[in-house]
CSV table of C-alpha atoms and ligand atoms in Angstrom, one decimal:
chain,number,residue,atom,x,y,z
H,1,UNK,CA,-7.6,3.8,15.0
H,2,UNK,CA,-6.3,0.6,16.5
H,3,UNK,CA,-2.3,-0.2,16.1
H,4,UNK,CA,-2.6,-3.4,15.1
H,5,UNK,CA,1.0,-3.8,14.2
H,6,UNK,CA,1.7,-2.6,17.6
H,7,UNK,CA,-1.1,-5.4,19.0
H,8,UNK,CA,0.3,-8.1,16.9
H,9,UNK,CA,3.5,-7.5,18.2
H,10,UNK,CA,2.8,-7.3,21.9
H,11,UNK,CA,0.9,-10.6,21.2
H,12,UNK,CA,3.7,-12.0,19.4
H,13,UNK,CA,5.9,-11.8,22.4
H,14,UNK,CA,3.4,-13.2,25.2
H,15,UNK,CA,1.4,-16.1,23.7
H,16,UNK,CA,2.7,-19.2,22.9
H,17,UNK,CA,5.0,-18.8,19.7
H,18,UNK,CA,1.6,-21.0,17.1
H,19,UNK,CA,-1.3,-19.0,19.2
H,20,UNK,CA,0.6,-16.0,18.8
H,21,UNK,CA,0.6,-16.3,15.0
H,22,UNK,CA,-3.0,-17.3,14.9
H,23,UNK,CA,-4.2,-14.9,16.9
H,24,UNK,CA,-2.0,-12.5,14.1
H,25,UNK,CA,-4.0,-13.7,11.2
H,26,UNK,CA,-7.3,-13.4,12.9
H,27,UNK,CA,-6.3,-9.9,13.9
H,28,UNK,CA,-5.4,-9.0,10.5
H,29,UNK,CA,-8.5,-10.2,8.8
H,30,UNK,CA,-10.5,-8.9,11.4
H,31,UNK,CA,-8.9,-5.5,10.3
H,32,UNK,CA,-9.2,-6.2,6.4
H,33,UNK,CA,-12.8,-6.9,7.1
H,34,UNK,CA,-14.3,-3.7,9.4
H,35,UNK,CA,-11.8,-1.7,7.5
H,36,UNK,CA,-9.7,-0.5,10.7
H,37,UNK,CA,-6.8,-0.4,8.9
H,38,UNK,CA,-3.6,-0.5,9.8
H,39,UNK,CA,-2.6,2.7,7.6
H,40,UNK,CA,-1.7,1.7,4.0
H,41,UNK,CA,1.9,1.3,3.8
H,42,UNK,CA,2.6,-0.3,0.7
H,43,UNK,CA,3.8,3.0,-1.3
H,44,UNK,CA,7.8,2.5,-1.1
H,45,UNK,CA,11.0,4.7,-2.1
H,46,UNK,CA,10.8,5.4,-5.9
H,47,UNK,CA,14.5,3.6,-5.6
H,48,UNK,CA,12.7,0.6,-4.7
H,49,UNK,CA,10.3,-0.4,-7.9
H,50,UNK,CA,12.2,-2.8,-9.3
H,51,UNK,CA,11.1,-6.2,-11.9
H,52,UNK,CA,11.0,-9.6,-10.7
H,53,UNK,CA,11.0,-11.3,-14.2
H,54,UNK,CA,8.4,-9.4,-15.2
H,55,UNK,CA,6.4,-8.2,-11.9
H,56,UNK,CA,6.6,-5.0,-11.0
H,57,UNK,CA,7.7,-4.3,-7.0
H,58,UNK,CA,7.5,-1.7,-5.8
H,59,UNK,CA,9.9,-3.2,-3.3
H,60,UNK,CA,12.0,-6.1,-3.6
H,61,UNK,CA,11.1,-6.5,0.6
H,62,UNK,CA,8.6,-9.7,0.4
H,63,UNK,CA,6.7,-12.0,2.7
H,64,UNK,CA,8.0,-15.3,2.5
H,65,UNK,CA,6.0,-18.4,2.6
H,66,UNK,CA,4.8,-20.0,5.7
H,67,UNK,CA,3.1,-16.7,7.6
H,68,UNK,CA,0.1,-16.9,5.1
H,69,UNK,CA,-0.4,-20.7,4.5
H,70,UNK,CA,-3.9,-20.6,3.7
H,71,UNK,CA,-3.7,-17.2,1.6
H,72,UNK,CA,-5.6,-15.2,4.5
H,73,UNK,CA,-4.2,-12.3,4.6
H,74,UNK,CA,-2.2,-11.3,1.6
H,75,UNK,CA,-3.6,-8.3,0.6
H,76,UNK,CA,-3.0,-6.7,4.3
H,77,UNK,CA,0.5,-8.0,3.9
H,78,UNK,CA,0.8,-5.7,1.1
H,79,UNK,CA,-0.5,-3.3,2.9
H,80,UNK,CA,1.7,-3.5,5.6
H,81,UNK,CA,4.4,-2.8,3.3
H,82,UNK,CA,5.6,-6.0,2.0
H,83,UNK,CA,6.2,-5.4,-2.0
H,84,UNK,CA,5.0,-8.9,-2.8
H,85,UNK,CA,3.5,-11.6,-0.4
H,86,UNK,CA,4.0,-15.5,-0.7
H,87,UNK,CA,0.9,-17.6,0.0
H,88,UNK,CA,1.6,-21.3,1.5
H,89,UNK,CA,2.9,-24.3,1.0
H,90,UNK,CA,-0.4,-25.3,0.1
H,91,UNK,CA,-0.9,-29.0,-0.6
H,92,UNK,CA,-3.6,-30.5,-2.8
H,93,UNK,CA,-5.4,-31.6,0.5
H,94,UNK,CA,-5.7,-30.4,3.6
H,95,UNK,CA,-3.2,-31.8,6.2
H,96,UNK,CA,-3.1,-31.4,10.0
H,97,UNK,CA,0.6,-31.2,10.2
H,98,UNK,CA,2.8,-32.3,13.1
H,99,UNK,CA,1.6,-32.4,16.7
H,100,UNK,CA,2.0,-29.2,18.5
H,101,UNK,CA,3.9,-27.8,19.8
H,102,UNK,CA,6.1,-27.6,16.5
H,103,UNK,CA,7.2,-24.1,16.6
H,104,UNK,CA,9.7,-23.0,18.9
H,105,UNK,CA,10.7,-19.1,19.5
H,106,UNK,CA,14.9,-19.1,20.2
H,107,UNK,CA,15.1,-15.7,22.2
H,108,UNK,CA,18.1,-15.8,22.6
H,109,UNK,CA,18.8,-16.4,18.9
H,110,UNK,CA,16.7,-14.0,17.5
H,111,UNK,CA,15.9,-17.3,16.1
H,112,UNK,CA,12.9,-19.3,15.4
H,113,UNK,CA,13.1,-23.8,14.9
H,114,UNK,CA,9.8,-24.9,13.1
H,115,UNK,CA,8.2,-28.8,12.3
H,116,UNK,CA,5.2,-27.3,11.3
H,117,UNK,CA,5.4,-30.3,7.9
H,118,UNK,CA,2.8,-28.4,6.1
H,119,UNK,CA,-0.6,-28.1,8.2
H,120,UNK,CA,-2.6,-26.0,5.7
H,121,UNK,CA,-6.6,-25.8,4.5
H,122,UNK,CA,-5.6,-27.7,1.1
H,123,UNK,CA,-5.7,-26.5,-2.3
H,124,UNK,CA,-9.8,-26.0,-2.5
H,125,UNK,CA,-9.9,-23.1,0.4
H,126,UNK,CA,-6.9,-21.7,-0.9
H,127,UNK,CA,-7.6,-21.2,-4.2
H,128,UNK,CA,-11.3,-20.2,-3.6
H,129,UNK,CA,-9.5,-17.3,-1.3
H,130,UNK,CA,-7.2,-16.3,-4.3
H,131,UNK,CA,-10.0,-16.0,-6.9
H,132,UNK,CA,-11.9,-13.4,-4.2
H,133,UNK,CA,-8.8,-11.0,-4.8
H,134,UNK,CA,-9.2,-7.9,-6.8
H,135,UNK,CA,-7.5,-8.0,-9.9
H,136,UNK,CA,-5.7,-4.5,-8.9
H,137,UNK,CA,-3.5,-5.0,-6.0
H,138,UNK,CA,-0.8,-3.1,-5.0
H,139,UNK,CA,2.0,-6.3,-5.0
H,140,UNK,CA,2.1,-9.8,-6.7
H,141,UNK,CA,1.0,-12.4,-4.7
H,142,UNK,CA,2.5,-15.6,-5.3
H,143,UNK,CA,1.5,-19.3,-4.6
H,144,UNK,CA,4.1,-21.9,-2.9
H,145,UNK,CA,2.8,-25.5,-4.2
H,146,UNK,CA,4.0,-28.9,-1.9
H,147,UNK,CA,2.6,-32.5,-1.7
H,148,UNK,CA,1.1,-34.3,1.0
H,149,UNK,CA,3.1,-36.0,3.2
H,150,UNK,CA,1.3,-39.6,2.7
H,151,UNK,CA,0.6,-38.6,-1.4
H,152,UNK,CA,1.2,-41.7,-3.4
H,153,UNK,CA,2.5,-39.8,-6.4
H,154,UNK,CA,4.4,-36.6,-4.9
H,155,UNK,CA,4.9,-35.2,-8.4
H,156,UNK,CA,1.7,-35.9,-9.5
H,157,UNK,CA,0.7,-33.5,-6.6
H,158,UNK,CA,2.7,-30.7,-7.5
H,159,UNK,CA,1.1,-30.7,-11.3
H,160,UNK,CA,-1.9,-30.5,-9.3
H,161,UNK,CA,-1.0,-27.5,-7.2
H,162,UNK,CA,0.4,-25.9,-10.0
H,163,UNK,CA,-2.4,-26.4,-12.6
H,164,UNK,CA,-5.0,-25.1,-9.6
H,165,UNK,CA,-2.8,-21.7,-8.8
H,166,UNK,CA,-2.2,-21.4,-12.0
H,167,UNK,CA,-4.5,-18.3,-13.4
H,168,UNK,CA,-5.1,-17.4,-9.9
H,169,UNK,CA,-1.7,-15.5,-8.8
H,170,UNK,CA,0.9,-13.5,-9.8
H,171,UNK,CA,4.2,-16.2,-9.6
H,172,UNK,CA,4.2,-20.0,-8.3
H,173,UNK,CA,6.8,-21.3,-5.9
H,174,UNK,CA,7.8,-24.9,-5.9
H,175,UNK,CA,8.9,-26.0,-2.7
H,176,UNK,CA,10.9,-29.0,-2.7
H,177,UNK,CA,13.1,-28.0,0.2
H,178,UNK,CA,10.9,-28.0,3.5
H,179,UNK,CA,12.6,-30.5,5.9
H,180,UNK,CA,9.5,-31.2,7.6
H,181,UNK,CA,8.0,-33.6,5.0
H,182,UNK,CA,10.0,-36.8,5.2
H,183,UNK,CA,12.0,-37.3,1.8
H,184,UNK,CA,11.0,-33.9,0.2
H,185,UNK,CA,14.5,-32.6,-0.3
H,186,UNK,CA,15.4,-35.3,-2.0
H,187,UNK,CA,13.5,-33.8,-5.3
H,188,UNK,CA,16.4,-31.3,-4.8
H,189,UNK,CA,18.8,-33.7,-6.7
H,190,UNK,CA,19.8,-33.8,-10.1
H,191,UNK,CA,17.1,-36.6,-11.8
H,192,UNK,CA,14.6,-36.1,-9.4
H,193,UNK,CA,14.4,-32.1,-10.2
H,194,UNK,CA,14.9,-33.3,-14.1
H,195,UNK,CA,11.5,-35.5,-13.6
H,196,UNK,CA,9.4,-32.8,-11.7
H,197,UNK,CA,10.4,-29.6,-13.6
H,198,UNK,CA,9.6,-31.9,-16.9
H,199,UNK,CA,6.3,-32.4,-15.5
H,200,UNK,CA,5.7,-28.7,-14.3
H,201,UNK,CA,6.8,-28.1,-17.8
H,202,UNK,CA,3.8,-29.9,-19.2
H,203,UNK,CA,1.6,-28.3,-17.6
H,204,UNK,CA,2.8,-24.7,-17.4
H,205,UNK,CA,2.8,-25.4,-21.6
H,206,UNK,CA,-0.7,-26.4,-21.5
H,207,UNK,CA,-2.3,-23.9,-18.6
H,208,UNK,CA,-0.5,-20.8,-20.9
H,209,UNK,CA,-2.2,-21.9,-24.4
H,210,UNK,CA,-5.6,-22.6,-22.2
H,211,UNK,CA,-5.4,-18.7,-20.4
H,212,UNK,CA,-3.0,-17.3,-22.1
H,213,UNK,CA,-1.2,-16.3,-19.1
H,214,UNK,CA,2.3,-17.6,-17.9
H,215,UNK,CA,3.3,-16.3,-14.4
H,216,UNK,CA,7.0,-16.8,-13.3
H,217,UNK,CA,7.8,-20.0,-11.9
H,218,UNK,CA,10.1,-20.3,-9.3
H,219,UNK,CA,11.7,-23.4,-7.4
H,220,UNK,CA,12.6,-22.9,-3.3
H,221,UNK,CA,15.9,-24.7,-2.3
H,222,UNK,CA,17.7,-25.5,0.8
H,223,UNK,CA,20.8,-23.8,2.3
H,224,UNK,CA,22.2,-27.4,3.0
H,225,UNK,CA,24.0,-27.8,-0.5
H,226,UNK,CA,27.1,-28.6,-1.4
H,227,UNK,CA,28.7,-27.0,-4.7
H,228,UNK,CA,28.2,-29.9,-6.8
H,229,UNK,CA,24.9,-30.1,-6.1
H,230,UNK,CA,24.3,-26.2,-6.5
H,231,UNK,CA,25.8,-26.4,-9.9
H,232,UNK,CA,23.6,-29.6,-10.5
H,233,UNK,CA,20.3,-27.4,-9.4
H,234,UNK,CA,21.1,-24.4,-11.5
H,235,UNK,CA,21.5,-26.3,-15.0
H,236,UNK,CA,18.6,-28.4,-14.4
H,237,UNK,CA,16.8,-25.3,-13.6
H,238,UNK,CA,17.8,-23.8,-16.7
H,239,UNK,CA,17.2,-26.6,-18.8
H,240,UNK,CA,13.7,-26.3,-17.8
H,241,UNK,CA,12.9,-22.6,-18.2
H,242,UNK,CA,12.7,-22.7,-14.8
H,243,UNK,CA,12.3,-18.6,-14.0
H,244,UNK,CA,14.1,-18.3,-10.3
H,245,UNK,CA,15.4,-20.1,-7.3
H,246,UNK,CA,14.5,-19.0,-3.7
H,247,UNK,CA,17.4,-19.7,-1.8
H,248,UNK,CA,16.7,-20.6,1.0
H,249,UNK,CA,14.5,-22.4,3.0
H,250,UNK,CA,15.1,-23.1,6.5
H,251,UNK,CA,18.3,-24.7,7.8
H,252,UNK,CA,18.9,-28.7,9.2
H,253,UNK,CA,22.4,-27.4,10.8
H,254,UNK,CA,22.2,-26.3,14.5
H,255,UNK,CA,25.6,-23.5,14.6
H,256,UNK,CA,27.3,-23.8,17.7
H,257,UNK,CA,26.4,-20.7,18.4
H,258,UNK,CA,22.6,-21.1,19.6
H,259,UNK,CA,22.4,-20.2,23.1
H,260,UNK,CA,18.6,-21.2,23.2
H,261,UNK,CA,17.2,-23.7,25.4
H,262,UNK,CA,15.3,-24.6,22.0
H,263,UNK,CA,18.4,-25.6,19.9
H,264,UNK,CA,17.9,-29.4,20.3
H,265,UNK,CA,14.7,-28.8,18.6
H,266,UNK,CA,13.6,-30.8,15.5
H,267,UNK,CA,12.4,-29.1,12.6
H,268,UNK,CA,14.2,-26.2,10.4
H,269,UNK,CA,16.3,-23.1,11.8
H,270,UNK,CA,15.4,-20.0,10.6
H,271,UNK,CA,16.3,-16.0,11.6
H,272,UNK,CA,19.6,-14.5,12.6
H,273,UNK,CA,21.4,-17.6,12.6
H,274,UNK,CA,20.9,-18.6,8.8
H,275,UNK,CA,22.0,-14.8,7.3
H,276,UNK,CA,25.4,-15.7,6.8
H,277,UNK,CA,24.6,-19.0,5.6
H,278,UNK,CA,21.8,-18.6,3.6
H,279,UNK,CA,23.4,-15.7,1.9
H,280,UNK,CA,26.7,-17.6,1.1
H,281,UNK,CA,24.7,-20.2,-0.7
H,282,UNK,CA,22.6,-17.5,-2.7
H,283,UNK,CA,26.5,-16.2,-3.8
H,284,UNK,CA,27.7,-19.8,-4.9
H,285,UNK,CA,23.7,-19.6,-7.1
H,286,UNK,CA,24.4,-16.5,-8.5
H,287,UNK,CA,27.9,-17.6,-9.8
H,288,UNK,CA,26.7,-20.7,-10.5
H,289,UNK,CA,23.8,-18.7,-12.5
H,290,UNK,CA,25.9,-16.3,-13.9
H,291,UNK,CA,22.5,-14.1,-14.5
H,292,UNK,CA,20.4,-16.6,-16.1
H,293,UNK,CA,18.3,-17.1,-13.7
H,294,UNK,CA,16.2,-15.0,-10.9
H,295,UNK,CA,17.7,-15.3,-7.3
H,296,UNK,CA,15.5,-14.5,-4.3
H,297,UNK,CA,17.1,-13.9,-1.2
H,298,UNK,CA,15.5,-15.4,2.2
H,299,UNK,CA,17.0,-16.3,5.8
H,300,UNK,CA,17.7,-14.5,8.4
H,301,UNK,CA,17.0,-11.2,7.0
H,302,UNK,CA,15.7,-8.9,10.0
H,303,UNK,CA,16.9,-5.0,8.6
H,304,UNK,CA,17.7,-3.1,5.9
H,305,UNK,CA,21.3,-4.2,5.9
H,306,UNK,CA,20.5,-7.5,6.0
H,307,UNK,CA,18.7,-6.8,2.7
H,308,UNK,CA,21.4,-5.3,1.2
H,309,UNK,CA,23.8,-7.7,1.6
H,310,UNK,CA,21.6,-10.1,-0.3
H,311,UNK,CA,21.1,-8.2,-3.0
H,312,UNK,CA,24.9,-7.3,-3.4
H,313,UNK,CA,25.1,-11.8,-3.1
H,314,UNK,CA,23.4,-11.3,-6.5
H,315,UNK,CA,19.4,-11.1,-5.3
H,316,UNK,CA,17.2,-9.6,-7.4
H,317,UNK,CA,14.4,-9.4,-4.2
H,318,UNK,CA,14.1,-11.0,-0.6
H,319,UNK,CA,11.5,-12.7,1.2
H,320,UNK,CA,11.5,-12.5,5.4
H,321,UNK,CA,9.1,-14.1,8.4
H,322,UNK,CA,11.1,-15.4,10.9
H,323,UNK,CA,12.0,-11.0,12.1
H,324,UNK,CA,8.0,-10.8,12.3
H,325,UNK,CA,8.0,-13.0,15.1
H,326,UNK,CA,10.5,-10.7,16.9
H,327,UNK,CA,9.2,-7.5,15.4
H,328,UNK,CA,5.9,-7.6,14.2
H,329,UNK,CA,4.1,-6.9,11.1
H,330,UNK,CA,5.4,-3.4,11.3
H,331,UNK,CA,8.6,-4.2,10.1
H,332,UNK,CA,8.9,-4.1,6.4
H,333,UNK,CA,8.6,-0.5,5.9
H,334,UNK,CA,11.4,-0.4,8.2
H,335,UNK,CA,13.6,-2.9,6.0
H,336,UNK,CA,12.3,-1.2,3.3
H,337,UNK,CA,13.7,1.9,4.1
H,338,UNK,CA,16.6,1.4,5.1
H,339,UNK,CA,17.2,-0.6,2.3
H,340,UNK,CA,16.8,2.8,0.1
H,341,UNK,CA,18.9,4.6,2.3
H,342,UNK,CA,22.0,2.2,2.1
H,343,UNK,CA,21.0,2.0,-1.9
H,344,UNK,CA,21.5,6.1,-2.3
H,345,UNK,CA,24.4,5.8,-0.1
H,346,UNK,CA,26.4,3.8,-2.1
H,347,UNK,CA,25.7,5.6,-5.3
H,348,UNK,CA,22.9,3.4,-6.4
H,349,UNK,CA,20.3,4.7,-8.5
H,350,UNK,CA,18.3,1.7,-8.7
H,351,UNK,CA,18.0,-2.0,-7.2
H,352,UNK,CA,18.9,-3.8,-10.1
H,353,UNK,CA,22.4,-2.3,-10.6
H,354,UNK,CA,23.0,-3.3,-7.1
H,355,UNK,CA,22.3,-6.9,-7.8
H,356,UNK,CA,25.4,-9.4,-7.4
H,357,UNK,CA,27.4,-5.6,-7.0
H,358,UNK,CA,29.1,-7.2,-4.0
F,1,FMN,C1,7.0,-21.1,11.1
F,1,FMN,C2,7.6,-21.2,9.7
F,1,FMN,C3,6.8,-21.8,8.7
F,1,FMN,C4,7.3,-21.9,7.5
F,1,FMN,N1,6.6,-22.5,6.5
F,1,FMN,C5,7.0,-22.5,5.2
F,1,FMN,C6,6.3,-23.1,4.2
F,1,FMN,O1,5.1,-23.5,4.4
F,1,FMN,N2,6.8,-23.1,2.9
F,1,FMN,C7,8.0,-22.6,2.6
F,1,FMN,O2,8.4,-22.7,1.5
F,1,FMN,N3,8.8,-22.1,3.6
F,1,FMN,C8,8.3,-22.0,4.9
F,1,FMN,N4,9.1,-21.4,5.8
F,1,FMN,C9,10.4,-20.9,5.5
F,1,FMN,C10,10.4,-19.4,5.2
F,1,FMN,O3,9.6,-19.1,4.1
F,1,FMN,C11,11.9,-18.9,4.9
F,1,FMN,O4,12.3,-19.5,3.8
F,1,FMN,C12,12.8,-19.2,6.0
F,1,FMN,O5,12.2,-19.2,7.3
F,1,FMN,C13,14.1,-18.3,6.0
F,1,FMN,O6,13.7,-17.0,6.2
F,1,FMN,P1,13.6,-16.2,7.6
F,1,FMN,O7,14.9,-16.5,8.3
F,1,FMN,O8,13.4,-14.8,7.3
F,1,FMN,O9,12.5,-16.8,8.3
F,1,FMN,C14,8.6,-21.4,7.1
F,1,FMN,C15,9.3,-20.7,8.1
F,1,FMN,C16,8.8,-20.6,9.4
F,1,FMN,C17,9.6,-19.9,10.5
């Protein structure tokens, strides 16, 4: 049988860091479709299953968004071990993005600086991928809705996106945190969130009496947030029966620690670098949150211990892409295991009571 994961990763290294991922998605659906497998590596650790407000993982190791834009390849990325797999940002239409080259591979870093500003197939392909998935999968997949950069109405964009997704997926993300849509962020403060999440609210009301279903909604922040305005998020959140927050997208800051040619790079700053940020902000959520609310840990997470020390910061699962681009596909399994290792070590007999435990 072909190593794929092993293929993908050699390619990963030598292309050019936007061919290498495209060549990864063909590779991956190429595999999906003559059934060359990689093997099926989505069983976990029985320490592992855990609930996500009310989806079952059987790991909390997940796929964030951005690797599957166009909801390609989510069911290999269960199979490749990831316990639940993030489709997008998806935007109502489709959008070219920024002129290439927009993604930039910081060896030295083991980071990665991306401008991508959503390029995706709009909502029309992507939703016509998600209805082709069987109703039994082995993760939840979950849709992350944005607006196009010129839309006239951005909110009206993200009711769109959500009422299209809606019955189609497992859990929706709203991401109002890429910094590679001019103004998005600015959703992040206190009114604007108020406005959008009222709107959301509409629809989520009507979509649940229309299919009776109701999947988790969850809203992506940035790791460039003062306390104020992390205290700000969380209430507004709440007040909105907002589910989660994924915390964090990637980073405006540039450490002074980058070695990387790359570093002067416009766009956002993901992998080793934003760990120990991105996981101090998740803390200041979860006491912020005080466990009324989901927390999904994402940045910089590349092994099991990296994992770990999220969910101690009080996450209740974590998201990673930037490792892939160092590692491969291969390595969720890995995370994931060691992650159950460190889990028994400690006394642990589950995820959950691990959560905010640091
Ligand atoms: C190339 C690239 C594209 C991304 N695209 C998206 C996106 O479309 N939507 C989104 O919410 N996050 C996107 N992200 C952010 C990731 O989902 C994640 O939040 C961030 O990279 C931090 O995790 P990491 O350090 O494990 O990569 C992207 C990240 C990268 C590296």
């Amino acid at each position: 049988m072909t190593d794929l994961y092993g293929l993908a990763a050699r390619l990963i290294r030598v292309l050019e860091p936007e061919t290498a991922h495209q060549a990864t998605i063909k590779g991956l659906k190429a595999g999906a479709k003559f059934r060359l497998g990689p093997r099926d590596l989505s069983k976990a650790d029985p320490i592992l299953a855990t609930r996500l407000c009310g989806l079952e993982l059987a790991s909390p190791v997940g796929l964030a968004a951005g690797f599957d834009k166009n909801a390609e390849v989510p069911l290999a990325m269960l199979r490749a071990g990831f316990g639940f797999v993030e489709c997008g940002t998806v935007t109502p239409r489709p959008q070219a993005g920024n002129p290439r080259p927009r993604l930039f591979r910081l060896d030295a870093d083991l980071a990665v600086i991306n401008r991508m500003g959503f390029n995706n197939e709009g909502l029309d392909a992507f939703t016509a991928r998600l209805a082709q998935l069987p109703s039994q999968r082995s993760g939840p997949i979950g849709a992350n809705i944005g607006a196009n950069k010129d839309a006239p109405d951005r909110l009206a964009d993200y009711a769109t996106g959500l009422k299209s997704v809606f019955g189609l997926c497992d859990y929706v993300t709203v991401n109002i945190s890429s910094p590679n849509t001019p103004g998005l962020r600015a959703l992040q403060s206190k009114d604007a969130l108020a406005e959008l999440a009222g709107r959301l609210a509409e629809v989520r009301a009507e979509r649940r009496a229309a299919t009776g279903r109701n999947p988790p909604l969850f809203v992506k922040v940035a790791p460039d947030l003062a306390e104020d305005e992390i205290l700000a998020l969380t209430e507004t959140a709440l007040a909105f029966s907002i589910d989660g927050l994924i915390v964090s997208n990637t980073t405006l800051a540039r450490p002074n620690t980058l070695r990387s040619d790359q570093r002067g790079e416009a766009g956002g700053l993901s992998g080793a670098p934003l760990m120990a940020p991105s996981t101090r902000v998740l803390a200041s959520f979860h006491a912020a949150a005080q466990g009324r609310l989901a927390l999904i840990g994402a940045g910089g997470i590349a092994s099991g211990a990296d994992a770990y020390a999220k969910i101690l910061a009080g996450a209740s699962a974590v998201q990673l892409y930037s490792a892939l681009v160092y590692e491969g596909p291969g390595l969720a399994p890995r995370v994931a295991r060691d992650l159950a290792a460190r889990l028994r070590a400690d006394g642990f007999a589950s995820v959950s009571e691990a959560v905010g435990a640091g």
